[in-house]
Short mmCIF file of C-alpha atoms in Angstrom, two decimals:
data_model
loop_
_atom_site.label_atom_id
_atom_site.label_comp_id
_atom_site.label_asym_id
_atom_site.label_seq_id
_atom_site.Cartn_x
_atom_site.Cartn_y
_atom_site.Cartn_z
CA MET A 1 0.00 0.00 0.00
CA LYS A 2 1.49 3.33 -1.05
CA LYS A 3 -0.92 5.85 0.45
CA VAL A 4 -4.56 6.70 0.92
CA ASP A 5 -5.71 7.58 -2.58
CA HIS A 6 -9.22 8.74 -1.78
CA ILE A 7 -12.15 8.49 0.60
CA GLY A 8 -15.46 7.49 -0.96
CA ILE A 9 -18.55 9.31 0.33
CA ALA A 10 -22.04 8.12 -0.60
CA VAL A 11 -24.47 10.95 -1.41
CA HIS A 12 -28.02 11.15 -2.72
CA SER A 13 -27.17 13.97 -5.12
CA ILE A 14 -23.78 15.31 -6.19
CA ASN A 15 -25.45 18.51 -7.41
CA GLU A 16 -26.92 19.14 -3.96
CA VAL A 17 -23.78 18.48 -1.90
CA LEU A 18 -21.09 19.79 -4.26
CA PRO A 19 -21.46 23.45 -3.16
CA PHE A 20 -20.54 22.41 0.41
CA TYR A 21 -17.24 20.99 -0.84
CA THR A 22 -16.45 23.69 -3.44
CA LYS A 23 -17.81 26.83 -1.78
CA THR A 24 -18.03 26.24 1.96
CA LEU A 25 -14.76 24.31 2.52
CA PRO A 26 -13.62 25.41 -0.34
CA PHE A 27 -12.02 22.56 -2.30
CA HIS A 28 -11.71 22.16 -6.06
CA CYS A 29 -13.85 19.70 -8.04
CA LEU A 30 -11.46 17.92 -10.41
CA HIS A 31 -14.08 16.23 -12.57
CA ILE A 32 -17.40 14.39 -12.63
CA GLU A 33 -17.99 11.17 -14.54
CA GLU A 34 -20.38 8.26 -14.79
CA VAL A 35 -19.31 4.68 -14.18
CA PRO A 36 -22.07 2.76 -16.00
CA SER A 37 -20.81 -0.66 -14.86
CA GLU A 38 -21.45 0.38 -11.24
CA ASN A 39 -24.56 2.50 -11.93
CA ILE A 40 -22.97 5.51 -10.25
CA ARG A 41 -21.99 9.08 -10.93
CA VAL A 42 -18.72 10.20 -9.32
CA ALA A 43 -17.24 13.59 -8.47
CA PHE A 44 -13.58 13.83 -7.48
CA ILE A 45 -12.71 16.61 -5.04
CA ASP A 46 -9.13 17.73 -4.40
CA ALA A 47 -8.87 18.05 -0.61
CA GLY A 48 -5.15 18.76 -0.58
CA ASN A 49 -3.44 15.64 0.74
CA VAL A 50 -6.23 13.27 -0.35
CA LYS A 51 -9.09 13.18 -2.83
CA LEU A 52 -12.72 12.81 -1.85
CA GLU A 53 -14.89 10.74 -4.17
CA LEU A 54 -18.58 11.62 -4.03
CA LEU A 55 -20.66 8.60 -5.09
CA GLU A 56 -24.21 9.11 -6.37
CA PRO A 57 -26.39 6.20 -7.51
CA ILE A 58 -27.77 6.41 -11.04
CA ASN A 59 -30.50 3.91 -10.26
CA GLU A 60 -31.79 1.61 -7.51
CA SER A 61 -29.67 -1.36 -8.64
CA SER A 62 -26.48 0.47 -7.64
CA THR A 63 -24.66 -0.76 -4.52
CA ILE A 64 -24.50 2.91 -3.50
CA ALA A 65 -28.31 3.14 -3.62
CA LYS A 66 -28.48 0.12 -1.31
CA PHE A 67 -25.85 1.64 0.98
CA LEU A 68 -27.78 4.93 1.18
CA GLU A 69 -31.01 3.07 1.94
CA LYS A 70 -29.40 1.19 4.83
CA ARG A 71 -26.98 3.77 6.25
CA GLY A 72 -27.71 7.15 4.73
CA GLN A 73 -25.15 9.59 3.40
CA GLY A 74 -21.60 9.31 4.66
CA ILE A 75 -18.26 7.60 4.33
CA HIS A 76 -18.50 4.53 2.12
CA HIS A 77 -14.89 3.38 1.72
CA VAL A 78 -11.21 4.20 2.03
CA ALA A 79 -9.06 3.55 -1.04
CA PHE A 80 -5.37 2.69 -0.98
CA SER A 81 -3.13 3.32 -3.95
CA VAL A 82 -1.17 0.22 -5.05
CA ASP A 83 1.36 -0.48 -7.80
CA ASP A 84 0.48 -4.06 -8.71
CA ILE A 85 -3.11 -4.80 -7.79
CA GLN A 86 -3.01 -8.47 -8.87
CA THR A 87 -0.06 -9.12 -6.53
CA ARG A 88 -1.70 -7.20 -3.65
CA ILE A 89 -4.90 -9.25 -4.01
CA ARG A 90 -2.90 -12.49 -3.91
CA GLU A 91 -0.88 -11.34 -0.88
CA LEU A 92 -4.00 -10.32 1.02
CA ARG A 93 -5.83 -13.54 0.20
CA ASP A 94 -2.76 -15.53 1.33
CA LYS A 95 -3.05 -13.68 4.66
CA GLY A 96 -6.68 -14.74 5.01
CA VAL A 97 -8.33 -11.52 3.81
CA GLN A 98 -11.70 -12.04 2.12
CA MET A 99 -11.98 -10.06 -1.10
CA ILE A 100 -15.21 -8.90 -2.74
CA GLN A 101 -13.45 -9.18 -6.12
CA ASP A 102 -10.73 -11.75 -6.78
CA THR A 103 -9.84 -9.96 -10.00
CA PRO A 104 -9.66 -6.19 -10.48
CA LYS A 105 -12.39 -4.35 -12.36
CA LEU A 106 -12.49 -0.99 -14.11
CA GLY A 107 -13.39 1.85 -11.77
CA ALA A 108 -13.69 5.62 -11.96
CA GLY A 109 -10.91 7.49 -13.70
CA GLY A 110 -9.85 4.35 -15.55
CA ALA A 111 -8.34 2.80 -12.41
CA GLN A 112 -8.25 -0.94 -11.75
CA VAL A 113 -10.00 -1.55 -8.42
CA ALA A 114 -10.81 -4.37 -6.03
CA PHE A 115 -12.53 -4.26 -2.64
CA LEU A 116 -11.72 -6.06 0.59
CA HIS A 117 -14.79 -7.45 2.34
CA PRO A 118 -15.72 -5.30 5.38
CA LYS A 119 -15.66 -8.46 7.54
CA SER A 120 -11.92 -8.66 6.91
CA GLY A 121 -11.51 -4.90 7.42
CA HIS A 122 -13.16 -4.90 10.87
CA GLY A 123 -16.28 -3.23 9.53
CA VAL A 124 -14.52 -0.86 7.09
CA LEU A 125 -14.77 -1.26 3.31
CA TYR A 126 -11.30 -0.84 1.78
CA GLU A 127 -10.51 -0.47 -1.89
CA LEU A 128 -7.27 -1.24 -3.71
CA CYS A 129 -6.73 1.24 -6.53
CA GLU A 130 -4.14 0.94 -9.29
CA LYS A 131 -3.94 3.90 -11.63
CA ASN A 132 -2.12 3.91 -14.92
CA GLU A 133 -0.31 7.18 -14.29
CA LYS A 134 2.59 7.73 -16.65
#
């Protein structure tokens, strides 16, 4: 694990909460995109030493919609930046960590991502995030 890459925050509406982050705090919104495979819309906020990732469900089948229904708005996950996600997944599994994905999938910003099951993270959902930054 290299560093905390971002903190994911589940929200009902990016448009409604974005002014808090960009005007009240004030941080800079880097970009907004849709991740159709996850049925979410994502806004990346530059908070200085870490990014915040606002996660809005596009429809009710999204895991974020289910999260919001159960827990309401708030912190969803903490993402760690890694160099070789396939190796990290193997190492964690060898140490008894239960993964939600055994193989990485495409996430926001073109990153390869995989999640550790919250049962293995003592109730916290952690994400491994490998970005192709050249």
